[in-house]
Every structure is written in structure tokens, then in C-alpha cells.
Amino acid sequence: MLNNPPGFRCESPIPESLRDEAVALYDEAFGQKLALAIEDVHCRQRILHEGMCLQYSIGAVAEGRLLGLAGFQAGKFSLTGGITLRSLMAAMGVFGGIRAALVLSLFQRKACPGELVMDGIVVGQAARGQGIGSALLQQVHGYA
């Protein structure tokens, strides 16, 4: 296990109680890119909330707050793997969901056998410069 800088610990998976914070951090980092597929921020965050598979994540946690997260894809499963065509159509209607799925498919990367793919890493703005991103990367490396 990594010796983290003082003040936080890495946890895998991110606890369910921190799902809302994980959604907010992920959308902070990737919302502009995701907005190409899901423009409405409230809809996008609802889809992320329902579609994140936290078991494919590592979080940096301090005093019950999520400071940063790293998501990954292992085999067929990933942090954002719960976002499906069906869930997109349920949230956005048939045509909106199909359009969103097509746009999101442009961002997908598939892991080869024995390979781990990062599904995003983010450190909240207030927590940057404290070694959190490096610690998360080391944890992902260790998991791989």
C-alpha cells in the first residue's frame, strides 16, 4: 500500500455515501466533454449518478470528503459502465439517447486482455498540489 501524504487516504472502491461527490468531481473534470452528448447539466449528473459503478474506482478521502478519484476499466466493466443505451434513452428519449450514445462511443476505449484502462482521474480544485493525483495513479498502478 502507498504511504499517502498526511491528511487523506485512498479507498477502493469509493464508498457509496460519497457517490454525489464522485458525480460532482467527475462532471467538474469531464462535463465539458460529456456535454457534447448530454448538454443539460442536471440530466448529465443524474445519468452519471445512476450509471457510475463505484467498484471500479479509487478515491482520495479526508474527513469524510472525496478529494479526488480515479476510475478504471477492468475487463468488460468500468466506472462509467452503467451508462447504457437503455439508460440514456430512458433519461433523454429515444432519439436523444441514441444521439448521446453515438457521441459517447467516440470517447470509449476498450481494454485488451490483461490490460487496465483509466476511466478518468480528477482532483478537486481545492485539493490540488498535495500529491493526491500522484497517490491515485500509484494506487491504480498497484491495482493493475
GROMACS .gro file of C-alpha atoms in nm:
model
  144
    1MET     CA    1   0.000   0.000   0.000
    2LEU     CA    2   0.109   0.353  -0.077
    3ASN     CA    3   0.218   0.584   0.203
    4ASN     CA    4  -0.009   0.880   0.136
    5PRO     CA    5   0.083   1.238   0.219
    6PRO     CA    6  -0.074   1.342   0.551
    7GLY     CA    7  -0.441   1.426   0.559
    8PHE     CA    8  -0.600   1.174   0.324
    9ARG     CA    9  -0.624   0.804   0.247
   10CYS     CA   10  -0.700   0.617  -0.072
   11GLU     CA   11  -1.004   0.390  -0.064
   12SER     CA   12  -1.121   0.139  -0.320
   13PRO     CA   13  -1.396   0.136  -0.403
   14ILE     CA   14  -1.524   0.484  -0.329
   15PRO     CA   15  -1.787   0.445  -0.054
   16GLU     CA   16  -2.147   0.467  -0.169
   17SER     CA   17  -2.201   0.753   0.076
   18LEU     CA   18  -1.968   0.964  -0.143
   19ARG     CA   19  -2.148   0.894  -0.473
   20ASP     CA   20  -2.281   1.251  -0.503
   21GLU     CA   21  -1.932   1.391  -0.451
   22ALA     CA   22  -1.792   1.147  -0.708
   23VAL     CA   23  -2.051   1.263  -0.962
   24ALA     CA   24  -1.972   1.629  -0.894
   25LEU     CA   25  -1.596   1.575  -0.927
   26TYR     CA   26  -1.631   1.367  -1.243
   27ASP     CA   27  -1.861   1.623  -1.400
   28GLU     CA   28  -1.628   1.906  -1.297
   29ALA     CA   29  -1.344   1.739  -1.484
   30PHE     CA   30  -1.525   1.588  -1.782
   31GLY     CA   31  -1.855   1.776  -1.803
   32GLN     CA   32  -1.744   1.993  -2.093
   33LYS     CA   33  -1.658   1.685  -2.299
   34LEU     CA   34  -1.969   1.495  -2.186
   35ALA     CA   35  -2.183   1.800  -2.270
   36LEU     CA   36  -2.128   1.718  -2.638
   37ALA     CA   37  -2.351   1.417  -2.574
   38ILE     CA   38  -2.562   1.532  -2.277
   39GLU     CA   39  -2.588   1.909  -2.276
   40ASP     CA   40  -2.818   1.960  -1.977
   41VAL     CA   41  -2.603   1.953  -1.661
   42HIS     CA   42  -2.882   1.818  -1.438
   43CYS     CA   43  -2.961   1.537  -1.680
   44ARG     CA   44  -2.590   1.457  -1.721
   45GLN     CA   45  -2.534   1.443  -1.346
   46ARG     CA   46  -2.844   1.225  -1.296
   47ILE     CA   47  -2.715   0.984  -1.564
   48LEU     CA   48  -2.371   0.979  -1.400
   49HIS     CA   49  -2.528   0.925  -1.057
   50GLU     CA   50  -2.728   0.625  -1.180
   51GLY     CA   51  -2.458   0.488  -1.412
   52MET     CA   52  -2.137   0.506  -1.210
   53CYS     CA   53  -2.009   0.167  -1.095
   54LEU     CA   54  -1.806   0.275  -0.792
   55GLN     CA   55  -1.645  -0.068  -0.754
   56TYR     CA   56  -1.419   0.040  -1.044
   57SER     CA   57  -1.285   0.344  -0.863
   58ILE     CA   58  -1.028   0.461  -0.614
   59GLY     CA   59  -1.099   0.770  -0.408
   60ALA     CA   60  -0.882   1.005  -0.206
   61VAL     CA   61  -1.079   1.069   0.113
   62ALA     CA   62  -1.019   1.302   0.407
   63GLU     CA   63  -1.256   1.370   0.693
   64GLY     CA   64  -1.543   1.202   0.508
   65ARG     CA   65  -1.497   1.416   0.194
   66LEU     CA   66  -1.393   1.299  -0.151
   67LEU     CA   67  -1.089   1.498  -0.266
   68GLY     CA   68  -1.019   1.311  -0.587
   69LEU     CA   69  -1.095   0.995  -0.776
   70ALA     CA   70  -0.956   0.763  -1.037
   71GLY     CA   71  -1.183   0.537  -1.238
   72PHE     CA   72  -1.074   0.239  -1.439
   73GLN     CA   73  -1.194  -0.030  -1.675
   74ALA     CA   74  -1.121  -0.390  -1.582
   75GLY     CA   75  -1.234  -0.642  -1.841
   76LYS     CA   76  -1.584  -0.552  -1.958
   77PHE     CA   77  -1.662  -0.331  -1.658
   78SER     CA   78  -1.574   0.031  -1.577
   79LEU     CA   79  -1.656   0.329  -1.359
   80THR     CA   80  -1.896   0.466  -1.622
   81GLY     CA   81  -2.002   0.124  -1.750
   82GLY     CA   82  -2.352   0.158  -1.608
   83ILE     CA   83  -2.432   0.428  -1.863
   84THR     CA   84  -2.603   0.227  -2.135
   85LEU     CA   85  -2.809   0.298  -2.443
   86ARG     CA   86  -3.114   0.192  -2.245
   87SER     CA   87  -3.038   0.431  -1.958
   88LEU     CA   88  -2.964   0.716  -2.198
   89MET     CA   89  -3.293   0.661  -2.384
   90ALA     CA   90  -3.482   0.645  -2.053
   91ALA     CA   91  -3.334   0.980  -1.947
   92MET     CA   92  -3.330   1.160  -2.283
   93GLY     CA   93  -3.589   0.993  -2.502
   94VAL     CA   94  -3.521   0.756  -2.790
   95PHE     CA   95  -3.358   0.997  -3.033
   96GLY     CA   96  -3.171   1.196  -2.768
   97GLY     CA   97  -3.044   0.876  -2.609
   98ILE     CA   98  -2.928   0.727  -2.939
   99ARG     CA   99  -2.751   1.052  -3.029
  100ALA     CA  100  -2.583   1.066  -2.686
  101ALA     CA  101  -2.475   0.702  -2.713
  102LEU     CA  102  -2.322   0.764  -3.055
  103VAL     CA  103  -2.128   1.067  -2.930
  104LEU     CA  104  -2.013   0.888  -2.613
  105SER     CA  105  -1.899   0.589  -2.819
  106LEU     CA  106  -1.637   0.817  -2.975
  107PHE     CA  107  -1.472   0.850  -2.631
  108GLN     CA  108  -1.472   0.478  -2.550
  109ARG     CA  109  -1.154   0.279  -2.521
  110LYS     CA  110  -1.160  -0.095  -2.478
  111ALA     CA  111  -0.908  -0.281  -2.269
  112CYS     CA  112  -0.721  -0.567  -2.432
  113PRO     CA  113  -0.695  -0.889  -2.229
  114GLY     CA  114  -0.469  -0.834  -1.931
  115GLU     CA  115  -0.483  -0.456  -1.971
  116LEU     CA  116  -0.633  -0.189  -1.746
  117VAL     CA  117  -0.770   0.135  -1.896
  118MET     CA  118  -0.809   0.455  -1.696
  119ASP     CA  119  -1.168   0.583  -1.696
  120GLY     CA  120  -1.073   0.928  -1.573
  121ILE     CA  121  -0.878   1.085  -1.290
  122VAL     CA  122  -0.963   1.411  -1.116
  123VAL     CA  123  -0.859   1.601  -0.807
  124GLY     CA  124  -1.089   1.874  -0.679
  125GLN     CA  125  -0.955   2.223  -0.730
  126ALA     CA  126  -0.917   2.297  -0.357
  127ALA     CA  127  -0.711   1.979  -0.303
  128ARG     CA  128  -0.464   2.013  -0.588
  129GLY     CA  129  -0.090   2.030  -0.527
  130GLN     CA  130  -0.096   1.791  -0.229
  131GLY     CA  131   0.014   1.472  -0.406
  132ILE     CA  132  -0.338   1.334  -0.436
  133GLY     CA  133  -0.326   1.277  -0.812
  134SER     CA  134   0.010   1.101  -0.780
  135ALA     CA  135  -0.122   0.884  -0.498
  136LEU     CA  136  -0.429   0.790  -0.704
  137LEU     CA  137  -0.210   0.699  -1.003
  138GLN     CA  138   0.011   0.484  -0.781
  139GLN     CA  139  -0.298   0.307  -0.645
  140VAL     CA  140  -0.427   0.238  -0.998
  141HIS     CA  141  -0.082   0.109  -1.092
  142GLY     CA  142  -0.087  -0.119  -0.790
  143TYR     CA  143  -0.434  -0.244  -0.880
  144ALA     CA  144  -0.322  -0.314  -1.237
   0.00000   0.00000   0.00000
